[in-house]
XYZ file of C-alpha atoms in Angstrom:
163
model
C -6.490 15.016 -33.483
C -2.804 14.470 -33.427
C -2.139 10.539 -34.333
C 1.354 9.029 -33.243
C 3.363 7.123 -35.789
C 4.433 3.807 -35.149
C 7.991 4.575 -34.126
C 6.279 6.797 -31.572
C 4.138 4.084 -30.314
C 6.766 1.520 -30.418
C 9.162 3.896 -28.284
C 6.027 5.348 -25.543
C 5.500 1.048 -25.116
C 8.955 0.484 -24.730
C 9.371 3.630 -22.207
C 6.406 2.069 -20.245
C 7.369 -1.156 -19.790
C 11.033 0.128 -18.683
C 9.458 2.221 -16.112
C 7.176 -0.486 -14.673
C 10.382 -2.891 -14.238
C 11.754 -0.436 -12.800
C 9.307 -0.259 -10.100
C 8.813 -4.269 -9.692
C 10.735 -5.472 -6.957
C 13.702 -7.956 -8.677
C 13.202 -11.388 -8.600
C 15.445 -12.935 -5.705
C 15.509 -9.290 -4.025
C 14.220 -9.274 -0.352
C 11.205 -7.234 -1.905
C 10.380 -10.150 -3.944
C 10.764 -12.088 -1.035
C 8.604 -10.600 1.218
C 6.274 -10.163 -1.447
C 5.729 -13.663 -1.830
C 5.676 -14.264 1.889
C 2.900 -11.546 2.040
C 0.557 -13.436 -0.823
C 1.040 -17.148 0.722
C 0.154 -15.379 4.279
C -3.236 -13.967 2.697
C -3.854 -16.534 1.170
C -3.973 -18.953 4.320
C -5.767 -16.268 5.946
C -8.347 -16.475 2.989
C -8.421 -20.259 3.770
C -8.874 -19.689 7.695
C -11.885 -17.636 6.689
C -14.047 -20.050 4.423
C -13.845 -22.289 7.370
C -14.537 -20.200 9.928
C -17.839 -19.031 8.234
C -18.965 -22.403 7.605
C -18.969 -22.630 11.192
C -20.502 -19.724 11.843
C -17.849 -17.593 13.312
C -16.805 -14.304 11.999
C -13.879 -13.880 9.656
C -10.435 -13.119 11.482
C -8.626 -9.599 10.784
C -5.009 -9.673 10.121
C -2.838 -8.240 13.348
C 1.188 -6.821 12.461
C 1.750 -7.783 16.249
C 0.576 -11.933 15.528
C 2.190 -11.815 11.894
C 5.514 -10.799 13.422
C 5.454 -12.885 16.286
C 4.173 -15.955 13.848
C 6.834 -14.901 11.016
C 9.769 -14.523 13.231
C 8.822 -17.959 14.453
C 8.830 -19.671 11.052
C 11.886 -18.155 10.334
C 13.518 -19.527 13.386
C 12.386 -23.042 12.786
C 13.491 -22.796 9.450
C 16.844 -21.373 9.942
C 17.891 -22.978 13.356
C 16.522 -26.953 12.171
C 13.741 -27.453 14.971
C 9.963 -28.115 14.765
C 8.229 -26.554 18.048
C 5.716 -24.255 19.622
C 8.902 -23.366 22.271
C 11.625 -21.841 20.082
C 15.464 -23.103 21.305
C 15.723 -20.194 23.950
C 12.887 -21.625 25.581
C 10.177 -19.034 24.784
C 6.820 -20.194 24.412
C 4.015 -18.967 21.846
C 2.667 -16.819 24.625
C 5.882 -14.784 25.244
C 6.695 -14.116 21.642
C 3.223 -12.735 20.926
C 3.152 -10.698 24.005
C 6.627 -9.274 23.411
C 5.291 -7.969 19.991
C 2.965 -5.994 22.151
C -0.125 -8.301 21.763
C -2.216 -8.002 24.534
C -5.446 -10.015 23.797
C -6.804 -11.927 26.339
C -7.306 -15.330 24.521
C -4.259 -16.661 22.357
C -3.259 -20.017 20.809
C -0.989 -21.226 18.210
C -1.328 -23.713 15.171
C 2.617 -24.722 13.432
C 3.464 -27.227 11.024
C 6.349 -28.063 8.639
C 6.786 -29.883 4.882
C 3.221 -28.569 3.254
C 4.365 -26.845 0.601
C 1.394 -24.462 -0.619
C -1.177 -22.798 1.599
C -4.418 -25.165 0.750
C -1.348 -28.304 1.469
C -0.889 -26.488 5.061
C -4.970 -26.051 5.612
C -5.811 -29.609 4.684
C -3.534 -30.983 7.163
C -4.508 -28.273 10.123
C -8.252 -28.978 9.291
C -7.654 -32.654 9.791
C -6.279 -32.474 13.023
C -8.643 -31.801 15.870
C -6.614 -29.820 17.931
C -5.382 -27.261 14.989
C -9.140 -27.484 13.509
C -10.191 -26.143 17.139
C -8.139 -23.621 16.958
C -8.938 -22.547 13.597
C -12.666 -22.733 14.536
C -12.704 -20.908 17.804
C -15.132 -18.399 17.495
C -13.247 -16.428 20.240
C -10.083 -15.633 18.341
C -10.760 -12.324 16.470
C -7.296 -11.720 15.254
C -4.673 -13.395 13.525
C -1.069 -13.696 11.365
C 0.161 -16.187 9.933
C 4.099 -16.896 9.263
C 6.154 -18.850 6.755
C 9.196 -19.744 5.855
C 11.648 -22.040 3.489
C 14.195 -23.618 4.576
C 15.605 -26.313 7.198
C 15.113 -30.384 7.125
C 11.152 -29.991 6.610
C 11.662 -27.469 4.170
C 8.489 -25.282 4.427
C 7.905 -24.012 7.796
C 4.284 -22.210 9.117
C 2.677 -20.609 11.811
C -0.648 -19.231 12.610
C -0.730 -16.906 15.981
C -4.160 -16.117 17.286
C -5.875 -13.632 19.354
C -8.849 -12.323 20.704
């Protein structure tokens, strides 16, 4: 049994830790970024799914096609200063999901603006009855979820359904 000497030790941790920095994505890099954008996303959707099975309906499964369309959206809100299911071009919910190839036959939309954590955002939809519905409908099967910071609200979301 070969046993490594301290300098050894000290040098194999330092090598390690270099190496995983290395791979970590830089704080402030888009990586980062997105990162982040990925965990608040899952973590709504984590939310969305406690309620749901308290009312008996089955969990929802993340869809790339609804995150887009609901990320892309945030982003606009954010970026261009407006608070509305109809972005400024005039498209509705309905034609940005289906031009991200969506083609469900049930969708709907929940947005809102200034909560700034996921449970913040939840609370709020899960007091309003028309969001709550939405969240609740046993129908919708599928779902993304979109944020964003920036703008006169600050903190920007949107949750695209399907089924």
């Amino acid at each position: 049994m070969q046993t490594a000497t301290p300098l050894r030790t000290r040098l194999a941790l330092v090598a390690a830790a270099s190496a995983a920095l290395a791979a970590a994505p830089a704080v402030g890099s888009p990586q980062a970024a997105e990162a982040a954008t990925v965990s608040v996303q899952n973590q709504v959707i984590q939310l969305v799914n406690v309620q749901r099975t308290k009312a008996g309906c089955r969990a929802l499964a993340l869809d790339a096609r609804l995150s887009r369309a609901a990320q892309a959206h945030s982003i606009d809100m954010a970026k261009r200063r407006y608070f509305s299911h109809t972005s400024l071009d005039g498209r509705t919910f309905a034609q940005r999901i289906r031009a991200q190839g969506y083609t469900g036959s049930i969708i709907g939309e929940n947005i809102a603006a200034g909560y700034p954590t996921p449970k913040a955002v939840m609370d709020a939809w899960m007091k309003s009855p028309a969001h709550r519905a939405n969240i609740l409908n046993c129908r919708y099967t599928a779902i993304g979820v979109g944020s964003a910071v920036g703008g006169p609200y600050r903190y920007y979301w949107t949750q695209d359904f399907g089924g």
